[in-house]
XYZ file of C-alpha atoms in Angstrom:
667
model
C -46.056 48.198 -14.997
C -49.071 45.886 -14.940
C -48.727 42.120 -15.176
C -49.750 41.830 -18.843
C -47.252 44.479 -19.984
C -44.452 42.867 -17.978
C -45.110 39.437 -19.527
C -45.253 40.991 -23.004
C -41.835 42.570 -22.468
C -40.299 39.297 -21.222
C -41.617 37.400 -24.249
C -40.364 40.102 -26.619
C -36.868 39.868 -25.131
C -36.930 36.102 -25.543
C -37.940 36.358 -29.195
C -35.778 39.295 -30.253
C -32.847 38.670 -27.933
C -30.595 41.075 -26.013
C -28.752 43.985 -27.591
C -25.908 42.911 -29.948
C -23.093 44.021 -27.654
C -24.075 41.467 -24.988
C -24.356 38.450 -27.320
C -22.069 35.515 -26.438
C -19.810 34.403 -29.264
C -19.989 30.766 -30.255
C -17.073 28.859 -28.774
C -14.791 27.121 -31.269
C -14.417 23.374 -30.874
C -11.988 22.330 -28.172
C -8.538 21.213 -29.210
C -6.093 19.176 -27.183
C -2.815 20.890 -26.442
C -0.076 18.830 -24.741
C 0.634 20.383 -21.331
C 4.377 20.144 -22.030
C 3.993 23.064 -24.459
C 2.834 25.457 -21.749
C 4.205 23.950 -18.519
C 8.000 24.400 -18.490
C 9.976 22.484 -15.894
C 12.394 24.204 -13.526
C 14.144 20.935 -12.699
C 15.072 17.725 -14.485
C 12.302 15.112 -14.028
C 14.760 12.325 -14.846
C 17.025 13.386 -11.997
C 14.012 13.642 -9.728
C 12.869 10.180 -10.753
C 16.235 8.752 -9.718
C 15.565 10.095 -6.217
C 12.049 8.696 -6.088
C 12.671 5.242 -7.566
C 16.067 5.215 -5.843
C 17.426 1.999 -7.349
C 17.528 -0.287 -10.407
C 16.192 2.275 -12.894
C 17.632 0.509 -15.952
C 16.162 -2.835 -14.915
C 12.799 -1.193 -14.317
C 12.796 0.344 -17.793
C 13.828 -2.979 -19.342
C 10.847 -4.690 -17.718
C 8.461 -1.895 -18.731
C 9.561 -2.498 -22.325
C 9.134 -6.255 -21.956
C 5.505 -5.790 -20.891
C 4.651 -3.301 -23.634
C 5.953 -5.468 -26.463
C 3.915 -8.619 -25.732
C 0.281 -9.141 -26.824
C -0.216 -11.015 -23.533
C -0.368 -7.650 -21.765
C -3.348 -6.464 -23.801
C -1.885 -3.493 -25.712
C -4.382 -1.181 -27.380
C -4.041 2.074 -29.277
C -5.839 5.339 -28.487
C -5.058 8.658 -30.210
C -1.870 7.202 -31.630
C -0.514 6.003 -28.287
C -0.227 2.441 -27.021
C -1.653 1.609 -23.589
C -1.389 -1.652 -21.667
C -3.670 -2.910 -18.912
C -5.593 -6.130 -18.224
C -8.906 -6.766 -19.968
C -11.369 -6.568 -17.119
C -14.231 -7.568 -19.443
C -12.911 -11.115 -19.261
C -14.581 -13.616 -16.958
C -13.033 -14.378 -13.590
C -11.634 -17.663 -14.889
C -10.193 -16.001 -18.004
C -8.482 -13.344 -15.870
C -6.937 -16.049 -13.683
C -5.595 -17.956 -16.667
C -4.172 -14.764 -18.181
C -2.362 -14.097 -14.903
C -0.669 -17.498 -15.138
C 0.208 -16.979 -18.814
C 1.842 -13.651 -17.952
C 3.807 -15.300 -15.151
C 5.065 -17.924 -17.620
C 6.077 -15.186 -20.065
C 8.064 -13.369 -17.371
C 9.578 -16.629 -16.112
C 10.798 -17.566 -19.588
C 12.552 -14.191 -19.899
C 14.449 -14.517 -16.653
C 12.557 -11.904 -14.638
C 12.436 -14.102 -11.519
C 16.047 -15.246 -11.676
C 17.601 -15.090 -8.212
C 14.407 -14.029 -6.435
C 14.873 -16.837 -3.891
C 18.311 -18.270 -4.641
C 20.411 -15.098 -4.545
C 21.123 -13.334 -1.263
C 22.101 -9.841 -0.218
C 20.676 -6.310 -0.431
C 21.454 -5.908 -4.137
C 19.474 -9.005 -5.130
C 16.582 -8.031 -2.874
C 16.440 -4.494 -4.266
C 16.383 -5.835 -7.838
C 13.494 -8.109 -6.861
C 11.639 -5.163 -5.317
C 12.174 -3.065 -8.467
C 10.778 -5.748 -10.784
C 7.888 -6.400 -8.406
C 7.000 -2.690 -8.375
C 6.932 -2.514 -12.182
C 4.684 -5.584 -12.348
C 2.337 -3.993 -9.799
C 2.112 -0.809 -11.876
C 0.747 -2.983 -14.689
C -1.668 -5.166 -12.698
C -2.284 -5.641 -8.990
C -3.607 -9.199 -9.518
C -0.365 -10.240 -11.188
C 1.677 -8.695 -8.373
C -0.423 -10.317 -5.641
C -0.229 -13.731 -7.315
C 3.570 -13.411 -7.476
C 3.733 -11.998 -3.947
C 1.974 -15.031 -2.501
C 4.287 -17.439 -4.356
C 7.607 -15.684 -3.747
C 7.236 -13.508 -0.648
C 4.831 -15.628 1.417
C 5.336 -19.263 0.373
C 8.975 -18.707 -0.605
C 9.608 -16.314 2.270
C 8.218 -18.795 4.796
C 10.619 -21.475 3.554
C 13.502 -18.999 3.704
C 12.699 -17.691 7.192
C 11.146 -20.711 8.923
C 12.986 -23.464 7.105
C 16.520 -24.761 7.438
C 19.049 -25.994 4.862
C 17.084 -29.137 4.077
C 14.063 -27.047 3.115
C 16.092 -24.465 1.214
C 17.807 -27.151 -0.843
C 14.593 -29.004 -1.609
C 12.143 -26.181 -2.280
C 13.648 -22.807 -3.152
C 14.992 -23.436 -6.652
C 11.854 -25.349 -7.672
C 9.810 -22.436 -6.358
C 11.862 -19.891 -8.297
C 11.465 -21.953 -11.488
C 7.752 -22.588 -10.890
C 8.307 -26.355 -10.884
C 5.973 -26.087 -7.927
C 3.406 -23.395 -7.242
C 3.103 -22.305 -3.634
C 0.455 -20.652 -1.518
C 0.217 -19.554 2.109
C -2.570 -20.949 4.297
C -2.694 -18.782 7.388
C -6.116 -17.055 7.444
C -9.188 -19.049 8.396
C -12.899 -18.420 8.180
C -12.960 -17.728 11.913
C -9.565 -16.066 12.366
C -7.795 -13.431 10.274
C -5.814 -10.846 12.227
C -5.820 -13.067 15.323
C -3.383 -15.645 13.960
C -2.745 -16.977 17.441
C -6.351 -18.136 17.612
C -6.395 -20.272 14.448
C -8.138 -23.631 14.878
C -6.379 -25.972 12.430
C -4.719 -28.699 14.490
C -1.618 -30.791 13.767
C -0.574 -33.804 15.836
C 2.478 -36.079 15.575
C 2.255 -39.837 14.975
C 5.537 -41.227 16.293
C 4.661 -44.699 15.006
C 4.951 -43.495 11.405
C 7.077 -40.365 11.873
C 4.368 -38.206 10.303
C 2.401 -35.100 11.195
C -1.380 -35.249 10.805
C -3.157 -32.005 9.856
C -6.892 -31.656 10.423
C -9.623 -29.059 10.047
C -11.724 -29.759 13.164
C -14.625 -27.419 12.400
C -15.982 -25.198 9.623
C -14.546 -22.028 11.120
C -11.089 -23.639 10.822
C -11.213 -23.914 7.004
C -8.368 -21.961 5.419
C -9.893 -18.935 3.683
C -8.809 -16.346 1.108
C -5.767 -18.444 0.211
C -4.334 -16.851 -2.940
C -3.490 -19.483 -5.567
C -5.418 -22.274 -3.843
C -8.541 -22.289 -6.010
C -6.842 -23.258 -9.305
C -3.080 -23.368 -9.526
C -1.155 -24.021 -6.293
C 0.436 -27.436 -5.834
C 1.759 -26.855 -2.300
C 0.942 -24.700 0.672
C 2.425 -23.511 3.941
C -0.104 -24.561 6.592
C -0.227 -22.573 9.802
C -1.611 -24.763 12.551
C -1.691 -25.331 16.277
C 0.859 -28.054 17.079
C -0.357 -30.549 19.673
C 2.386 -32.817 21.081
C 1.425 -35.473 23.623
C -1.727 -33.561 24.526
C 0.098 -30.258 24.994
C -0.520 -27.332 22.638
C 2.812 -25.769 21.599
C 1.180 -22.936 19.659
C 1.210 -21.967 15.990
C 3.741 -23.664 13.703
C 4.237 -23.854 9.931
C 4.192 -26.999 7.780
C 4.578 -27.808 4.089
C 1.708 -29.781 2.571
C 1.025 -30.826 -1.008
C -2.499 -30.022 -2.151
C -2.351 -30.946 -5.878
C -0.327 -33.329 -7.996
C 1.690 -32.301 -11.055
C -1.399 -32.732 -13.261
C -3.456 -30.343 -11.134
C -5.563 -32.996 -9.393
C -6.469 -32.284 -5.753
C -4.612 -34.636 -3.409
C -6.373 -37.225 -1.220
C -7.810 -35.965 2.085
C -7.718 -32.371 0.783
C -10.872 -30.443 -0.096
C -10.671 -27.145 -2.006
C -13.413 -24.659 -2.853
C -13.384 -21.306 -4.630
C -13.882 -18.055 -2.704
C -15.773 -16.749 -5.740
C -15.970 -13.402 -7.493
C -14.533 -10.389 -5.653
C -14.855 -6.611 -6.008
C -11.318 -6.619 -7.420
C -8.251 -8.839 -7.897
C -10.200 -11.404 -9.905
C -6.962 -12.452 -11.577
C -6.046 -14.109 -8.257
C -7.617 -17.508 -7.563
C -8.477 -17.225 -3.874
C -9.603 -20.518 -2.410
C -10.644 -22.357 0.741
C -8.936 -25.513 2.032
C -10.039 -28.292 4.395
C -7.569 -30.893 5.699
C -9.071 -34.318 6.523
C -6.276 -35.870 8.607
C -3.663 -35.155 5.949
C -0.379 -36.950 6.633
C 2.933 -35.248 5.853
C 6.557 -36.263 6.574
C 8.115 -35.084 9.844
C 10.666 -33.169 7.743
C 7.890 -30.909 6.443
C 7.787 -28.981 9.705
C 9.621 -25.710 9.059
C 12.017 -26.048 11.945
C 14.211 -22.962 12.289
C 12.315 -22.020 15.465
C 11.183 -25.387 16.791
C 11.391 -29.085 15.903
C 9.937 -32.438 16.857
C 12.284 -35.390 17.274
C 11.674 -38.765 15.683
C 10.351 -40.095 19.006
C 7.963 -37.137 19.396
C 9.833 -34.755 21.708
C 9.196 -31.036 21.213
C 12.447 -29.059 20.883
C 12.921 -25.288 20.751
C 15.692 -22.905 21.719
C 13.029 -20.233 22.295
C 11.342 -21.189 25.548
C 9.031 -18.173 25.788
C 5.862 -18.982 23.751
C 5.263 -15.269 23.079
C 8.727 -14.860 21.541
C 8.283 -18.098 19.620
C 4.986 -16.877 18.163
C 6.556 -13.547 17.201
C 9.259 -15.413 15.287
C 6.570 -17.140 13.210
C 5.234 -13.835 11.882
C 8.477 -12.815 10.149
C 7.266 -13.409 6.538
C 4.462 -10.920 7.035
C 7.071 -8.165 7.341
C 8.110 -8.540 3.696
C 4.428 -8.502 2.744
C 3.892 -5.226 4.573
C 6.954 -3.743 2.869
C 5.749 -4.627 -0.627
C 2.183 -3.505 0.107
C 3.389 -0.118 1.380
C 5.467 0.468 -1.744
C 2.710 -0.798 -4.038
C 0.219 1.626 -2.486
C 2.453 4.588 -3.293
C 2.927 3.540 -6.922
C -0.854 3.253 -7.195
C -1.160 6.812 -5.857
C 1.447 7.952 -8.385
C -0.515 6.443 -11.281
C -3.789 8.082 -10.235
C -2.194 11.481 -9.576
C -0.294 11.423 -12.883
C -3.545 10.728 -14.716
C -5.696 13.224 -12.792
C -3.151 16.058 -12.888
C -2.329 15.608 -16.578
C -6.068 15.639 -17.311
C -6.533 18.764 -15.179
C -3.801 20.503 -17.205
C -5.711 20.047 -20.482
C -9.401 19.915 -19.504
C -11.203 23.232 -19.215
C -14.482 24.231 -17.589
C -16.342 27.572 -17.425
C -15.218 31.039 -18.458
C -14.558 33.975 -16.185
C -15.815 36.447 -18.812
C -18.660 36.103 -21.360
C -16.392 35.477 -24.359
C -13.227 34.448 -22.554
C -11.518 31.064 -22.721
C -12.580 28.363 -20.347
C -10.306 27.850 -17.363
C -8.016 24.845 -16.934
C -9.194 22.659 -14.075
C -5.867 22.909 -12.287
C -6.019 26.715 -12.403
C -8.996 26.624 -10.055
C -7.756 26.980 -6.463
C -10.325 24.411 -5.359
C -8.937 21.827 -7.789
C -5.401 22.561 -6.641
C -6.578 22.038 -3.057
C -7.977 18.625 -3.992
C -4.890 17.236 -5.715
C -1.691 19.035 -4.729
C -1.684 18.165 -0.998
C -2.143 14.521 -2.016
C 0.769 14.943 -4.424
C 2.960 16.271 -1.606
C 1.926 13.396 0.658
C 2.754 10.922 -2.096
C 6.230 12.399 -2.435
C 6.757 12.211 1.322
C 5.549 8.631 1.442
C 7.787 7.674 -1.495
C 10.783 8.503 0.657
C 9.198 6.637 3.565
C 8.698 3.550 1.384
C 12.308 3.717 0.193
C 13.497 3.965 3.793
C 11.380 0.935 4.698
C 12.906 -1.106 1.862
C 16.384 -0.034 2.897
C 16.061 -1.088 6.532
C 14.387 -4.328 5.448
C 17.145 -5.457 3.071
C 19.797 -4.517 5.655
C 17.946 -6.210 8.509
C 19.698 -7.775 11.457
C 18.247 -9.640 14.451
C 18.626 -6.398 16.427
C 16.630 -4.365 13.870
C 13.688 -6.781 13.517
C 11.641 -4.950 16.130
C 12.104 -1.599 14.390
C 11.205 -3.133 11.016
C 8.060 -4.692 12.486
C 6.881 -1.402 14.026
C 7.770 0.811 11.061
C 6.332 -1.608 8.471
C 3.087 -1.879 10.468
C 2.755 1.907 10.725
C 3.672 2.601 7.107
C 1.512 -0.192 5.696
C -1.553 1.303 7.400
C -0.746 4.938 6.652
C 0.306 4.461 3.026
C -2.612 2.211 2.066
C -5.146 4.549 3.694
C -3.529 7.412 1.789
C -3.759 5.457 -1.451
C -7.486 4.785 -1.117
C -8.168 8.425 -0.348
C -6.015 9.499 -3.303
C -7.740 7.105 -5.700
C -11.167 8.385 -4.652
C -10.185 12.051 -5.001
C -8.521 11.452 -8.378
C -11.537 9.502 -9.606
C -13.812 12.428 -8.739
C -11.337 14.959 -10.138
C -11.527 13.170 -13.506
C -15.302 13.539 -13.582
C -17.199 11.083 -15.757
C -13.987 9.993 -17.470
C -12.823 8.610 -14.145
C -15.586 6.004 -14.327
C -14.228 4.374 -17.484
C -12.189 1.257 -16.797
C -9.707 2.177 -19.551
C -8.800 5.281 -17.553
C -7.678 3.050 -14.660
C -8.336 5.264 -11.629
C -11.888 4.149 -10.852
C -11.143 0.482 -11.322
C -7.992 0.704 -9.219
C -10.136 1.596 -6.208
C -11.605 -1.902 -6.250
C -8.255 -3.516 -7.031
C -6.424 -1.866 -4.123
C -9.147 -1.737 -1.468
C -7.971 -5.058 -0.030
C -4.644 -3.512 0.977
C -6.323 -2.085 4.073
C -7.085 -5.633 5.189
C -4.593 -8.265 4.068
C -1.245 -8.765 5.807
C -2.840 -7.146 8.860
C -5.962 -5.028 9.281
C -4.829 -1.410 9.341
C -6.507 -0.529 12.622
C -5.043 -3.607 14.299
C -1.586 -2.753 12.940
C -1.821 0.769 14.354
C -2.706 -0.667 17.760
C 0.350 -2.934 17.524
C 2.457 0.158 16.848
C 1.087 1.862 19.959
C 1.644 -1.266 22.045
C 5.272 -1.358 20.959
C 5.729 2.339 21.769
C 4.130 1.849 25.175
C 6.402 -1.113 25.905
C 9.415 1.029 24.977
C 8.143 3.856 27.178
C 7.667 1.556 30.189
C 11.101 -0.043 29.690
C 12.796 3.370 29.615
C 10.965 4.431 32.760
C 11.981 1.260 34.607
C 15.632 1.381 33.557
C 15.815 5.155 33.945
C 17.720 5.347 30.669
C 17.243 7.610 27.640
C 15.139 6.556 24.656
C 17.067 4.819 21.898
C 15.482 3.513 18.714
C 12.139 3.788 16.894
C 12.928 7.466 16.321
C 11.958 8.256 19.915
C 15.236 9.988 20.750
C 13.390 13.318 20.578
C 11.737 12.293 23.868
C 15.104 12.802 25.602
C 15.231 16.513 24.792
C 13.328 19.540 25.977
C 9.580 19.686 25.479
C 8.886 21.444 22.129
C 6.946 24.708 22.310
C 4.609 25.940 19.564
C 4.765 29.749 19.113
C 1.569 31.546 20.054
C 1.503 33.227 16.639
C 2.577 31.396 13.494
C 3.967 33.483 10.644
C 4.448 32.228 7.097
C 8.206 31.869 7.607
C 7.699 29.896 10.826
C 5.214 27.585 9.132
C 7.767 26.880 6.395
C 10.493 26.055 8.892
C 11.442 22.377 9.068
C 12.329 22.887 12.731
C 8.829 24.106 13.573
C 7.260 21.283 11.562
C 9.285 18.576 13.275
C 8.722 20.188 16.690
C 4.959 20.097 16.135
C 5.037 16.437 15.085
C 7.294 15.467 18.005
C 5.135 17.394 20.465
C 2.065 15.442 19.376
C 3.818 12.055 19.542
C 5.445 12.816 22.885
C 2.259 14.059 24.527
C 0.112 11.223 23.164
C 2.579 8.613 24.383
C 2.463 10.169 27.858
C -1.335 10.340 27.788
C -1.625 6.777 26.512
C 0.640 5.445 29.256
C -1.284 7.328 31.928
C -4.690 6.171 30.665
C -3.663 2.508 30.464
C -2.141 2.797 33.945
C -5.352 4.343 35.330
C -7.469 1.509 33.933
C -5.114 -1.019 35.506
C -5.339 0.742 38.873
C -9.102 0.307 38.668
C -8.721 -3.440 38.325
C -8.568 -3.894 34.555
C -6.110 -6.345 33.054
C -3.308 -4.923 30.926
C -4.955 -6.177 27.717
C -8.393 -4.839 28.631
C -6.880 -1.522 29.707
C -5.288 -1.274 26.285
C -8.597 -2.033 24.547
C -10.358 0.680 26.584
C -7.668 3.177 25.512
C -8.118 2.478 21.794
C -8.745 6.106 20.816
C -5.425 7.300 22.203
C -3.778 4.210 20.708
C -5.038 5.145 17.235
C -3.980 8.781 17.634
C -0.534 7.702 18.828
C -0.046 5.266 15.945
C -0.789 8.009 13.417
C 1.481 10.452 15.251
C 4.374 7.979 15.126
C 3.829 7.302 11.430
C 3.489 10.966 10.414
C 6.637 11.934 12.314
C 8.629 9.039 10.869
C 7.521 9.959 7.325
C 8.474 13.596 7.829
C 11.900 12.468 9.047
C 12.516 10.463 5.869
C 11.584 13.547 3.823
C 14.016 15.726 5.769
C 16.762 13.118 5.378
C 16.281 13.167 1.600
C 15.882 16.922 1.264
C 19.584 17.778 1.415
C 20.103 16.460 -2.127
C 16.986 17.828 -3.785
C 15.858 20.999 -5.592
C 14.170 23.947 -3.913
C 10.701 22.726 -4.862
C 11.109 19.991 -2.276
C 11.006 22.553 0.500
C 7.518 23.497 -0.650
C 6.483 19.852 -0.966
C 7.799 19.060 2.499
C 5.992 22.079 3.955
C 2.813 21.043 2.185
C 3.086 17.533 3.627
C 3.710 18.797 7.149
C 1.051 21.509 7.109
C -1.679 19.391 5.540
C -1.067 16.846 8.308
C -1.343 19.645 10.881
C -4.574 20.830 9.275
C -6.261 17.479 8.766
C -5.252 15.651 11.936
C -7.838 16.493 14.586
C -5.408 15.644 17.398
C -3.594 18.962 16.975
C -6.746 20.838 17.959
C -8.235 18.116 20.179
C -5.297 18.124 22.587
C -4.559 21.834 22.336
C -1.257 21.747 20.428
C -2.652 24.394 18.067
C -4.900 27.351 18.832
C -7.855 28.165 16.586
C -5.905 31.154 15.263
C -2.879 29.029 14.407
C -5.078 26.435 12.716
C -6.516 29.219 10.552
C -2.985 30.420 9.699
C -2.042 26.901 8.625
C -5.121 26.636 6.422
C -4.211 29.902 4.732
C -0.603 28.745 4.214
C -1.729 25.492 2.586
C -3.748 27.487 0.039
C -0.678 29.633 -0.665
C 1.491 26.534 -1.118
C -1.035 25.132 -3.592
C -0.596 28.177 -5.821
C 3.206 27.964 -5.483
C 3.278 24.261 -6.406
C 0.843 24.667 -9.305
C 3.571 25.636 -11.870
C 5.523 22.490 -10.945
C 2.609 20.062 -11.130
C 3.418 18.530 -14.520
C 7.123 18.137 -13.774
C 6.341 16.575 -10.406
C 4.107 13.841 -11.867
C 6.452 13.349 -14.841
C 9.173 12.640 -12.281
C 7.311 9.491 -11.252
C 8.884 7.883 -14.311
C 5.789 5.861 -15.208
C 5.781 5.264 -18.988
C 2.841 6.723 -20.905
C 1.606 3.227 -21.784
C 0.892 2.514 -18.102
C -1.266 5.619 -17.614
C -4.503 6.093 -19.577
C -6.040 7.917 -22.569
C -7.333 10.855 -20.521
C -3.786 11.608 -19.398
C -3.057 12.550 -23.020
C -5.213 13.407 -26.048
C -8.586 12.608 -24.572
C -10.418 14.289 -27.479
C -8.887 12.109 -30.207
C -9.117 8.992 -28.057
C -12.898 9.581 -27.819
C -13.395 10.621 -31.465
C -15.793 8.836 -33.782
C -12.868 7.453 -35.750
C -11.544 5.774 -32.603
C -14.727 3.704 -32.409
C -14.129 2.254 -35.876
C -11.002 0.291 -34.886
């Protein structure tokens, strides 16, 4: 056929069209169908929620209702449903003032009763439950409260003695004073020991004198300082008679009752941030500020009236460690908060994927639900399994924290450091994947997921940079390893008892039944942790033999330190899942296997150090895909089990067609 004839035929086909039997039928308009109509549950989501939330369910639901019913929490209606979330179109200053108004509303309704004045695990768990509900609504509100109660209030509880408790705790709980926590400086964040603020003692007047000697010593990122705080805990080097006694904590007033900045105090705003603009972060300079001697928080050390330094802890390293106790509660609340953030984003993205369709498999066939695509399952369901696993880990962390003893403080420090890093990294990855999985709708602030990325990004940094925390975990494990070697005693504590047994062996060929075995999964995780701890010890030792100091040897071994920290965290999380599994439905076996196998697949260490062969890695990849299809029918029930009320999700989690209709724009 010549060129002219061929072009004539093409044009004719365009004008006349194909034969009738191949014509595509016009698709009818899309209609929203609630996923509950087509996604039956094989278990009771309410019973599952009781396992996930673990405590104070009635109090949580009471507080959810309290937030929904007040106009202060910005309720709005979409497709006949009420949703609550902050108005992020407000200016930074408006958001800050709304945060304080919401705190006043909660205070007046008794939400904070007993947060600092009641003791015992029951009171602490109730406080955690309320704090988690508040965080589900707004991270700024939770952070503002966390600084006041957990950091300022926690410092007085932990560092102070009866005189401080009597004077400050009830006024803090009632918001008669507003506290903040001045630890970070422009020049020092994670390295608290290096802070440059200096405090001296004037024995002629019986006062401490706090000074900011240089610009890098200005207190920075101090939540509450820019607008509202009246008092602060100041972390400072204590210089007594020319001798530096290290970092200590002091109470200083920075504003009077009318909100005026006190003499010899300078305060500046940190300015607009990528998120958390409802928190008034500020900077503080101290120009020889005088405070009473009694304002030294003296549970660890004191200074006598005549200027003598007194401490029952003679070792400066142990004394410094004692001063970091309040950060443990911060790491606990951050870890839990990260998992609730992941739950919100997964509930929204999975509900959307159960009603949103895209592309047909046949010319006139129905479009396919997003979650029926294996690729979409692969994006969301492993993250769902990880979130379940980390929910149990977060509950375990809360439990050991509220039951803490002096003997358990080391374990709490190590576990909270590992979980804070692992859970917040997981949250940021989950938020990003859920944002993408929601397509363009994920970019709308009202749909929460995209905006939450900016709100929660800071969790990787505050209360300890995640990478630094993981190195602290590895340091603690190495110290335990060396101590066991020296004493020639078995491992006890930190979950390292598996090191006392035989070396786990991975089968050369992994079948589906082996991959689903909890014994195999735990063996693989223990093998990695055990081997990496041995390797890490050997590498640090080799560097020291070549003349490096212990600290420099550790720095040079950072890659193994990071791998070991993740191995410890992953194994500890899996253990909490196994501990919970005895009381849970069969679907949890699949979730636990998904968690374990996705860790095996994604963590390069399993291939890097030869724990898995290429063939076994391929078998694991295939099994993960199979588990995705097996978990798919349970997806709705699993996110419903999070127990997050509809009002705290977003319009695209429900009738996203009606919520975007023309009529919705007329309200």
